[in-house]
Short mmCIF file of C-alpha atoms and ligand atoms in Angstrom, two decimals:
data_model
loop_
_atom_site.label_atom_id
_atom_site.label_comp_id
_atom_site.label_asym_id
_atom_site.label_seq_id
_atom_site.Cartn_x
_atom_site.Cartn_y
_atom_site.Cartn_z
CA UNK A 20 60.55 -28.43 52.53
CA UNK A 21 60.68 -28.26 56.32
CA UNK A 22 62.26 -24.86 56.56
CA UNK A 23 59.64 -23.54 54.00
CA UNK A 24 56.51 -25.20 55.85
CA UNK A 25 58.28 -23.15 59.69
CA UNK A 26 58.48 -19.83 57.59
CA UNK A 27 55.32 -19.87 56.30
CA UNK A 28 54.01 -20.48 60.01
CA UNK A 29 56.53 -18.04 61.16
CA UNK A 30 55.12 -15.78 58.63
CA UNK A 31 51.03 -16.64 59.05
CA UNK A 32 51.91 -16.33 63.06
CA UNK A 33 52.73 -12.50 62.59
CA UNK A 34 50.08 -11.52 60.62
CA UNK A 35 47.70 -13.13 62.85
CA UNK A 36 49.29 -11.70 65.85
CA UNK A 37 49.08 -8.35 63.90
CA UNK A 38 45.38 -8.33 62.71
CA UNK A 39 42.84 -5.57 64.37
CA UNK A 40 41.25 -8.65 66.08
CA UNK A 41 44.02 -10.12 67.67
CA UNK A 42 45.15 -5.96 68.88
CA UNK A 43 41.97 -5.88 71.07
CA UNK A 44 42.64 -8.79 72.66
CA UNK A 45 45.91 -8.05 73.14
CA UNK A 46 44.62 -4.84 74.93
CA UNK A 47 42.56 -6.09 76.80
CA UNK A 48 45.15 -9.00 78.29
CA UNK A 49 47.95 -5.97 78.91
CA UNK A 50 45.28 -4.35 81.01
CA UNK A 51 44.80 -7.11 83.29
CA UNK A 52 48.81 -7.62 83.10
CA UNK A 53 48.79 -4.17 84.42
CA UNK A 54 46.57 -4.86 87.13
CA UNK A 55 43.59 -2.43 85.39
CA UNK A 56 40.50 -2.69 83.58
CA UNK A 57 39.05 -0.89 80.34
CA UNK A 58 35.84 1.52 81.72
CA UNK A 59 33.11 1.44 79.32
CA UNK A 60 29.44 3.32 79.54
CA UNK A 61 26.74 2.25 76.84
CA UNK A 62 25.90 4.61 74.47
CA UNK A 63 28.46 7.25 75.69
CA UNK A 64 28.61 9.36 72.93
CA UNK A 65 24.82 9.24 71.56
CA UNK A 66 22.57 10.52 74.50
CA UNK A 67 23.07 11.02 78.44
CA UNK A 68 20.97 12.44 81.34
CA UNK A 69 20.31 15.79 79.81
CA UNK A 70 21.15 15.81 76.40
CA UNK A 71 21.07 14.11 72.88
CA UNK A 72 23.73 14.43 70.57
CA UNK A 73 21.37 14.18 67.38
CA UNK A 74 19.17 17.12 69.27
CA UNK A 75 22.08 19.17 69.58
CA UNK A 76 23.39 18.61 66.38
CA UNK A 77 26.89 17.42 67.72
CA UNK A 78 28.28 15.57 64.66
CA UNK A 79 31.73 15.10 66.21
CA UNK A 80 30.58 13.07 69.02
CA UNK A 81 32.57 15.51 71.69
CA UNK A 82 29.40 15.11 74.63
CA UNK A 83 29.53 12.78 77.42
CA UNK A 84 28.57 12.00 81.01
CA UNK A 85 31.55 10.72 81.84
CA UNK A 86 33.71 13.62 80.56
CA UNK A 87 31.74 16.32 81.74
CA UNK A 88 32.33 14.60 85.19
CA UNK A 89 35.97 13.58 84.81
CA UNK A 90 37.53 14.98 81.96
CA UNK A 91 38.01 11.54 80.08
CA UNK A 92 35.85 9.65 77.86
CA UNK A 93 35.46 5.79 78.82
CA UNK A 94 38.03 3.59 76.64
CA UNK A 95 35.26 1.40 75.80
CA UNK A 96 31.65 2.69 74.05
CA UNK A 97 28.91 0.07 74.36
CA UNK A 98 26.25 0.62 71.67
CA UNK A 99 23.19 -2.16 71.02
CA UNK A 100 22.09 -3.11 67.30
CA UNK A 101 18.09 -4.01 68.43
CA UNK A 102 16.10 -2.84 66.12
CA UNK A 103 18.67 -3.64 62.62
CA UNK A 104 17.02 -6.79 62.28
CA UNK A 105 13.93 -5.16 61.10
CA UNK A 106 15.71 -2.99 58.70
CA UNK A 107 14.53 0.22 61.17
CA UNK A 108 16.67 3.40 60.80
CA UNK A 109 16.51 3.50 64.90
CA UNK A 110 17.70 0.86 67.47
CA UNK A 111 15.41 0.17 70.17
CA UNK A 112 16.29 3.11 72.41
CA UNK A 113 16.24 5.60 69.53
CA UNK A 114 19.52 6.02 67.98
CA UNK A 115 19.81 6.01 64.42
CA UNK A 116 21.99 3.39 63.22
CA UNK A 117 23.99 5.92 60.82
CA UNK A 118 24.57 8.07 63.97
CA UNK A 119 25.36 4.97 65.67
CA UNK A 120 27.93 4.37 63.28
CA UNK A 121 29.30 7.83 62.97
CA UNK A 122 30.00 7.80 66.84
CA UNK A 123 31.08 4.29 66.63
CA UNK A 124 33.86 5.58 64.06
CA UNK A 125 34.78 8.47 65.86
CA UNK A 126 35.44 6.59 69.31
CA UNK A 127 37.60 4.52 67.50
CA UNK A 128 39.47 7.29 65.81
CA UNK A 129 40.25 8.46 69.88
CA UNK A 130 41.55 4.84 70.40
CA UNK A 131 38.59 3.68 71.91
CA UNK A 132 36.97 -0.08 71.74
CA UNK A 133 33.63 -0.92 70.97
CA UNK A 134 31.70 -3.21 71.94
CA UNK A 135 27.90 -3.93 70.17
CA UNK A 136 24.92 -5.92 72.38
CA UNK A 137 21.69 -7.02 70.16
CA UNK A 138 18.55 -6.65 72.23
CA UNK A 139 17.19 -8.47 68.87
CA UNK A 140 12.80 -8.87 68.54
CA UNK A 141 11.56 -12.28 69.53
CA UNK A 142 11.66 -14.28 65.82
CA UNK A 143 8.65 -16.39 66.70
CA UNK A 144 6.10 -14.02 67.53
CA UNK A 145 7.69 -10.28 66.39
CA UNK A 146 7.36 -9.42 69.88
CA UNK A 147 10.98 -7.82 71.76
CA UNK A 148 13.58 -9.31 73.38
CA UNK A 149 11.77 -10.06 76.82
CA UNK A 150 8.91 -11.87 75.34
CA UNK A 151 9.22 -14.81 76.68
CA UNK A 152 7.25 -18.44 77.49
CA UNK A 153 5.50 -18.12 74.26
CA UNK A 154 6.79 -21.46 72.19
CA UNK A 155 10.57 -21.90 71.09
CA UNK A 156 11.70 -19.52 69.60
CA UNK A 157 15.50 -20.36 69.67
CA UNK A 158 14.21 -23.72 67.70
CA UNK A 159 12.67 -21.52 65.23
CA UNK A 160 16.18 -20.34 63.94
CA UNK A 161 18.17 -23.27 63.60
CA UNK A 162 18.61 -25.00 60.21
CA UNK A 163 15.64 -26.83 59.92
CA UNK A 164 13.14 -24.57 61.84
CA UNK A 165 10.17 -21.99 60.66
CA UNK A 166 12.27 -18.75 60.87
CA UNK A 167 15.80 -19.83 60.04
CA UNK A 168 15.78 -18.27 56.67
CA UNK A 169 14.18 -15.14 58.13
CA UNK A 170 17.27 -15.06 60.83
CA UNK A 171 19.74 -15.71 58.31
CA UNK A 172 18.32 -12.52 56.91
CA UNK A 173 18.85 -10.98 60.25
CA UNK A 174 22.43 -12.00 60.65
CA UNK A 175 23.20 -10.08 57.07
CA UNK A 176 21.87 -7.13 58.72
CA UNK A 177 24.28 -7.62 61.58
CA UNK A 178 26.80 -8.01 59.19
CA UNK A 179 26.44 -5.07 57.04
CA UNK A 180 26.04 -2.74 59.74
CA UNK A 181 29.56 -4.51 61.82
CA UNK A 182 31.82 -4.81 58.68
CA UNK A 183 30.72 -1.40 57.41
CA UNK A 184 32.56 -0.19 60.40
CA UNK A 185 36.18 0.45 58.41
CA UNK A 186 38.78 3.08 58.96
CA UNK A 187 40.26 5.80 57.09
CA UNK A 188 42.32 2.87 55.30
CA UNK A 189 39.79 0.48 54.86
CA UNK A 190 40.22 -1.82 57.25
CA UNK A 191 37.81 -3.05 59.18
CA UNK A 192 37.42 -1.89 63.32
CA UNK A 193 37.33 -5.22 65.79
CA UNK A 194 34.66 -4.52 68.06
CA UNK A 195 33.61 -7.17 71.22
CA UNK A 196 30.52 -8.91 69.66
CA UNK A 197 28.43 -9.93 72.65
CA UNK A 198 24.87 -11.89 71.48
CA UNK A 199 22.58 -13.55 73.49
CA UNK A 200 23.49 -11.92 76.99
CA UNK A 201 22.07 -13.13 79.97
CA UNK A 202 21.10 -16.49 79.08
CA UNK A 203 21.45 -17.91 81.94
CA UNK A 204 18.56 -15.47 83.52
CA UNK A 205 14.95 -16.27 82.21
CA UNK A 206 13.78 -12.79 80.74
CA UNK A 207 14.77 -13.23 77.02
CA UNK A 208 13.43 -15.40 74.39
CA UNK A 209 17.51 -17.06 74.31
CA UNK A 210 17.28 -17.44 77.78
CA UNK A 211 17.38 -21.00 80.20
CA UNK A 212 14.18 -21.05 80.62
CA UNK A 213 13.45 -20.32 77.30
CA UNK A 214 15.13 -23.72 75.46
CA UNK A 215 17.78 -26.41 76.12
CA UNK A 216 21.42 -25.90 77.03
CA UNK A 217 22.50 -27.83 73.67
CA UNK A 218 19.56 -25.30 71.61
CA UNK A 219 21.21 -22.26 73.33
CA UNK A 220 24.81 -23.29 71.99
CA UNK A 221 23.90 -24.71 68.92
CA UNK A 222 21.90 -21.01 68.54
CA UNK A 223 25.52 -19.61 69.12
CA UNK A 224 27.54 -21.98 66.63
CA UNK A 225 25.51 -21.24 64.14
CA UNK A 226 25.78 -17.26 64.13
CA UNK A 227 29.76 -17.86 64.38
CA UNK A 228 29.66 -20.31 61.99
CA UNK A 229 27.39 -18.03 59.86
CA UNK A 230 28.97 -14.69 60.63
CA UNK A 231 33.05 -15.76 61.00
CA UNK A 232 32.63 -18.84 58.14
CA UNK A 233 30.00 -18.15 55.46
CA UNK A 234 30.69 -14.56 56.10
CA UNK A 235 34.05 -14.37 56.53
CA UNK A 236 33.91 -11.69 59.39
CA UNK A 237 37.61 -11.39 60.67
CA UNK A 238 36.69 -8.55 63.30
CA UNK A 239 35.23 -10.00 65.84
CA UNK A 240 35.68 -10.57 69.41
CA UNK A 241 33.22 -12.88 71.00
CA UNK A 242 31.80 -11.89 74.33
CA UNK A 243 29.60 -14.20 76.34
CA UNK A 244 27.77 -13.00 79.38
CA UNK A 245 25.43 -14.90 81.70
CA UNK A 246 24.01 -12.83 83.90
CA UNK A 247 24.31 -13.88 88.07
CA UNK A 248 21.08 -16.31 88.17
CA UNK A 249 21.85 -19.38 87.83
CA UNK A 250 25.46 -19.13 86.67
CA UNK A 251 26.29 -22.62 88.02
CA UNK A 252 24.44 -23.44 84.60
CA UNK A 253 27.08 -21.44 82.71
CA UNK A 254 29.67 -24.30 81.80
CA UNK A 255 26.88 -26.12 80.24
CA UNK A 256 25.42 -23.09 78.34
CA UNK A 257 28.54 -22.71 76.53
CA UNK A 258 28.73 -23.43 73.40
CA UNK A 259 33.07 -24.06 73.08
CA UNK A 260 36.10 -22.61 73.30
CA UNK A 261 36.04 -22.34 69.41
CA UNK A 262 33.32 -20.16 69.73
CA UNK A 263 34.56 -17.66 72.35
CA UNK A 264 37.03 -15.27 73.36
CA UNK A 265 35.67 -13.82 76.16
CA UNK A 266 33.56 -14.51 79.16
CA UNK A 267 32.24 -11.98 81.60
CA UNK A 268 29.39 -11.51 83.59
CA UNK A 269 26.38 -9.15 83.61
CA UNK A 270 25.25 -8.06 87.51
CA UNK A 271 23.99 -5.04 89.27
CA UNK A 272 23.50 -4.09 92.55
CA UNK A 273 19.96 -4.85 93.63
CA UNK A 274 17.60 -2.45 93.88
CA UNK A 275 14.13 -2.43 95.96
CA UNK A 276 15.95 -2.94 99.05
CA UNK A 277 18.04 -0.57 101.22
CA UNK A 278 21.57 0.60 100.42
CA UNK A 279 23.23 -1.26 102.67
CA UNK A 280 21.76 -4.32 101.89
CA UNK A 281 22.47 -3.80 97.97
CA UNK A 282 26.04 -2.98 99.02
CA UNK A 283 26.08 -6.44 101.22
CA UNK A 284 23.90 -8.21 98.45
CA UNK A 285 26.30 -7.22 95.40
CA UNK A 286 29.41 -7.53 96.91
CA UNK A 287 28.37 -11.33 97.62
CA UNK A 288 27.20 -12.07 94.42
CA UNK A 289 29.95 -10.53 92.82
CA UNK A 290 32.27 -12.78 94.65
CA UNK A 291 30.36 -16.10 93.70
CA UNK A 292 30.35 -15.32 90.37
CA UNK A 293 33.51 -14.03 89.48
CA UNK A 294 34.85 -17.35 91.66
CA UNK A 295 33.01 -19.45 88.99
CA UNK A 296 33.92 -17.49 86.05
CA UNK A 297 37.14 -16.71 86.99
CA UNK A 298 38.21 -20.39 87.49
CA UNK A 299 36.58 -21.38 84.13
CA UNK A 300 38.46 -18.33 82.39
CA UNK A 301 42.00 -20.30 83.97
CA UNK A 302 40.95 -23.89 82.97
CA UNK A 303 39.32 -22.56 79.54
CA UNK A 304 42.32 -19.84 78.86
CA UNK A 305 39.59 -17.45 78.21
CA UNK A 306 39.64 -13.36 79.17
CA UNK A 307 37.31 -11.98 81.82
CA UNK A 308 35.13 -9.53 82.00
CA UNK A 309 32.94 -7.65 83.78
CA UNK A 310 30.51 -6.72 80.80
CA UNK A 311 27.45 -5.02 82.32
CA UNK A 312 26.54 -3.65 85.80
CA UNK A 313 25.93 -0.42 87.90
CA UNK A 314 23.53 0.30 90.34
CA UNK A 315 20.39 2.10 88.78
CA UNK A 316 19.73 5.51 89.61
CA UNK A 317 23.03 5.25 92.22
CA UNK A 318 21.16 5.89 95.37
CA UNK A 319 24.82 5.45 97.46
CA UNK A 320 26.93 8.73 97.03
CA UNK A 321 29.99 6.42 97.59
CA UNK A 322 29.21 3.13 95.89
CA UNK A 323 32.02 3.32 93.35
CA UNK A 324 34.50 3.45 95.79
CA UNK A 325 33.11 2.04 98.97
CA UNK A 326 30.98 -1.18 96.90
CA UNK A 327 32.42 -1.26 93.67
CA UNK A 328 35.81 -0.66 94.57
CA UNK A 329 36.37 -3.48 96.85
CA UNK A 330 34.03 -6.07 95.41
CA UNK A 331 36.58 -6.49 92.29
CA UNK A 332 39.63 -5.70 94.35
CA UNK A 333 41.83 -8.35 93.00
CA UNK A 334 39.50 -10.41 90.20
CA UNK A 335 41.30 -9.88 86.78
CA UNK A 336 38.56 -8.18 84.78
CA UNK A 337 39.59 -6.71 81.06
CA UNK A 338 37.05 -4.41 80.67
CA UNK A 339 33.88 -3.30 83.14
CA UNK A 340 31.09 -1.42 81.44
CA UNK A 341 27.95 0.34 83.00
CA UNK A 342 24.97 0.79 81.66
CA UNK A 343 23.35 3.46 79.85
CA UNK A 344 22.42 6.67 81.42
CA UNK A 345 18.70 6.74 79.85
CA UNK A 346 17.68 10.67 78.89
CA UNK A 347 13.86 10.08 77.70
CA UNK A 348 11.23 11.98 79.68
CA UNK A 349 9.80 8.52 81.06
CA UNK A 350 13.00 7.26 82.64
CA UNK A 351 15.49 9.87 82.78
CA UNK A 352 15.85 10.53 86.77
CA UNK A 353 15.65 6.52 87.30
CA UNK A 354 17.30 4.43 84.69
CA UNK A 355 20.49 5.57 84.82
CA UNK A 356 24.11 3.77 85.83
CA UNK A 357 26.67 6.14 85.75
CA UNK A 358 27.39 9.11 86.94
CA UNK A 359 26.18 12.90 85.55
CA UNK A 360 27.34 15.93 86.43
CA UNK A 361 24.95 17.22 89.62
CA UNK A 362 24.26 13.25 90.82
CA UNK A 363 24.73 12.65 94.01
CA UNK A 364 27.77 9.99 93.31
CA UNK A 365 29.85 12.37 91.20
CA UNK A 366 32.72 13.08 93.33
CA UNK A 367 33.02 9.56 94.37
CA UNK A 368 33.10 8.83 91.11
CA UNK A 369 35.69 10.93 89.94
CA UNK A 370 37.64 9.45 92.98
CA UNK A 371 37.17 6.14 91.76
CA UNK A 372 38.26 6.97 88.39
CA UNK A 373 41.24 8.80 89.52
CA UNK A 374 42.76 5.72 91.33
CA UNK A 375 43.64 4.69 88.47
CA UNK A 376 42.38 0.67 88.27
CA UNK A 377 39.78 2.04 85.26
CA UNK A 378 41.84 2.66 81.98
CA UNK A 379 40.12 5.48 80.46
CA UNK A 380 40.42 7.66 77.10
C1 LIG B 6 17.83 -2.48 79.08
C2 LIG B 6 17.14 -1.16 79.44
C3 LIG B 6 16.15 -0.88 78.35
C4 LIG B 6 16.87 -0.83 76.99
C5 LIG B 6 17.71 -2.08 76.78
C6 LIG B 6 18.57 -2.00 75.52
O1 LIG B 6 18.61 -2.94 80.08
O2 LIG B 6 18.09 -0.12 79.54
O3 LIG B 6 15.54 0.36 78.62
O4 LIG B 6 15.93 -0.70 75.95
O5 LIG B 6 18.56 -2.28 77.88
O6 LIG B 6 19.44 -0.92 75.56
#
C-alpha cells in the first residue's frame, strides 16, 4: 500500500516537474543559476519606431527593434490584453488580438517566453485603466459587488484568448500572467490608493481562484509587480504564496530631470527596491524579476551600460523587460524604451547585449 502511495507521488512528481508551466520556471531559475537574465521588449514583434508589422504585411513576425540593432530577438515578448475585456478586435495600443496571437505563437515556436500585462478599462465607470478616485471599483468585482458578474465575463475573455494559445500538438504555451501591475503606485483603478490591502488581494485570489480553479488554467505563471512607490507596502499587498510565482518590480529611470540625476536617481531606487524584494523573494522562495523599466526616449547614449549595467550588477533577476517602443505619429520620437536602429544609445546597447548577462533569442 505504501510502496504504491511513493510511486504514484514518484510518478505525479515527474509529470509536474515536466508540464509547460513548471519548464518556464525552470528557465527562468537556470538563468539566474547562470548568473543571467531573460531580455524582453513589449510588443517586439507587432510594431516598433518605424514600422508596423500589420502595415507591412509581415505575417511571419521576422521585424524587430532589437534585431535590426543586434541581430537577436529578445527571449521574452511582452504583449498587453487591454482592450479583450470589451470583446474589441484591438488592444488598447492597436494590435489586433488575432495578430497578437499569431506573433505570440510564432515567438514561441523560436523558443521564446511570453509574458501578457492587462491594462484592463475601469469596471465601475467604463473609463481606462488610469481612471482613478472615482468610487471602488476593485469592490465592484468581488462576489457580492455590482460588476462581479460583468468581470467574471471579463476573466472568460482572458481565458479564451490565453488557453487558445496551443502548439502544433495541442498543448497549451505557459506564458508569465502579470495582472494588476503597479499596485502599489496610485494611477490605476487596482491601485493603493484606490482600495484596501485585503480588497487588492482578495481582487487577486479571486482571478486565480477563477482562472487556475473554476477554469482549470494549467499554463500560467503568476507575475506580481509593484511598481517603486511605496513598495514598503508590498508584503501587505500580497495576496500569498499560493497565489504567486513570481515577484518583480516595475521602475524607470526618471525623466524631467537631467541625465545625471536620473542615472543617480535610478540607480538608488533600484537598490532599495530590489533590497526589499529580493529579501522577500529568499524568505518567500519566490523568483525575481525585473518586469518593466527603461528610460523613455533614452536621452543617455550609454545608459545601458554605464546605469543599467551596474545598478543590477549582482541582484538575481530572471527576466528584465523594457517597454514598448511606441510607433504612432503622436508619440513615436518620445515614448520609446529600447533601442532602434539610428538612436542615439544603439551601440551601447549592442555592447550591453553582447556582455552577455541578457539571455537573448
Ligand atoms: C503605458 C504606455 C501607454 C500604453 C500602455 C499599455 O505604459 O505605454 O501608452 O497604452 O502602457 O501598453
Amino acid at each position: 500500500m505504501r510502496r504504491t502511495f511513493v510511486l504514484l507521488v514518484v510518478i505525479m512528481s515527474m509529470f509536474i516537474s515536466c508540464s509547460p508551466r513548471q519548464k518556464l520556471i525552470d528557465s527562468l531559475v537556470s538563468a539566474v543559476a547562470e548568473g543571467k537574465f531573460l531580455f524582453g521588449h513589449q510588443d517586439d514583434l507587432m510594431y516598433g519606431h518605424d514600422w508596423t508589422a500589420a502595415r507591412a504585411g509581415d505575417s511571419l513576425f521576422l521585424r524587430s527593434d532589437v534585431f535590426d540593432v543586434t541581430g537577436c530577438y529578445p527571449y521574452i515578448l511582452g504583449l498587453d490584453l487591454g482592450g479583450i475585456e470589451l470583446g474589441s478586435e484591438c488592444n488598447l495600443d492597436g494590435n489586433d488580438f488575432g495578430r497578437m496571437k499569431a506573433a505570440a505563437l510564432a515567438h514561441h515556436e523560436r523558443g521564446g517566453v511570453l509574458t501578457f500585462s492587462w491594462h484592463l478599462r475601469n469596471p465601475l465607470t467604463g473609463g481606462d485603466s488610469w481612471d482613478v478616485g472615482k468610487g471602488d471599483a476593485v469592490c465592484s468585482v468581488l462576489p457580492g459587488g455590482s460588476r462581479h458578474e460583468m468581470f467574471v465575463l471579463w476573466m472568460d475573455r482572458v481565458c479564451d484568448f490565453l488557453s487558445g494559445l496551443r502548439d502544433e500538438a495541442g498543448r497549451e504555451i505557459p506564458v508569465l500572467w502579470r495582472p494588476f501591475h503597479e499596485h502599489t503606485g496610485n494611477w490605476f483603478w487596482w491601485c493603493a490608493s484606490e482600495c484596501k490591502a485585503e480588497e487588492y488581494n482578495e481582487l487577486w485570489r479571486m482571478m486565480y481562484d477563477y482562472m487556475v480553479g473554476t477554469k482549470g488554467m494549467k499554463n500560467l505563471v503568476w507575475v506580481i509587480s509593484p511598481s517603486s512607490s511605496w513598495i514598503n507596502e508590498f508584503a501587505e499587498r500580497y495576496p500569498g504564496d499560493r497565489y504567486v510565482d513570481v515577484v518583480g518590480l516595475d521602475c524607470y529611470s526618471p525623466t524631467a530631470v537631467s541625465i545625471e540625476e536620473a542615472s543617480v536617481g535610478f540607480r538608488s531606487e533600484l537598490a532599495i527596491c530590489f533590497d526589499i524584494l529580493g529579501r522577500f523573494c529568499s524568505e518567500h522562495d519566490k523568483i525575481l524579476a525585473f518586469c518593466e523599466t527603461g528610460f523613455e526616449g533614452i536621452p543617455d547614449s550609454k545608459w545601458w551600460t554605464e546605469v543599467l549595467a551596474p545598478a543590477i550588477d549582482g541582484v538575481p533577476i530572471s527576466y528584465l523587460l523594457t517597454w514598448r517602443n511606441s510607433n504612432d505619429i503622436a508619440n513615436k520620437d518620445t515614448h520609446f524604451f529600447c533601442a532602434w536602429p539610428g538612436q542615439k544609445s544603439e551601440d551601447d546597447f549592442r555592447e550591453w547585449v553582447s556582455a552577455g548577462r541578457a539571455k537573448m533569442l
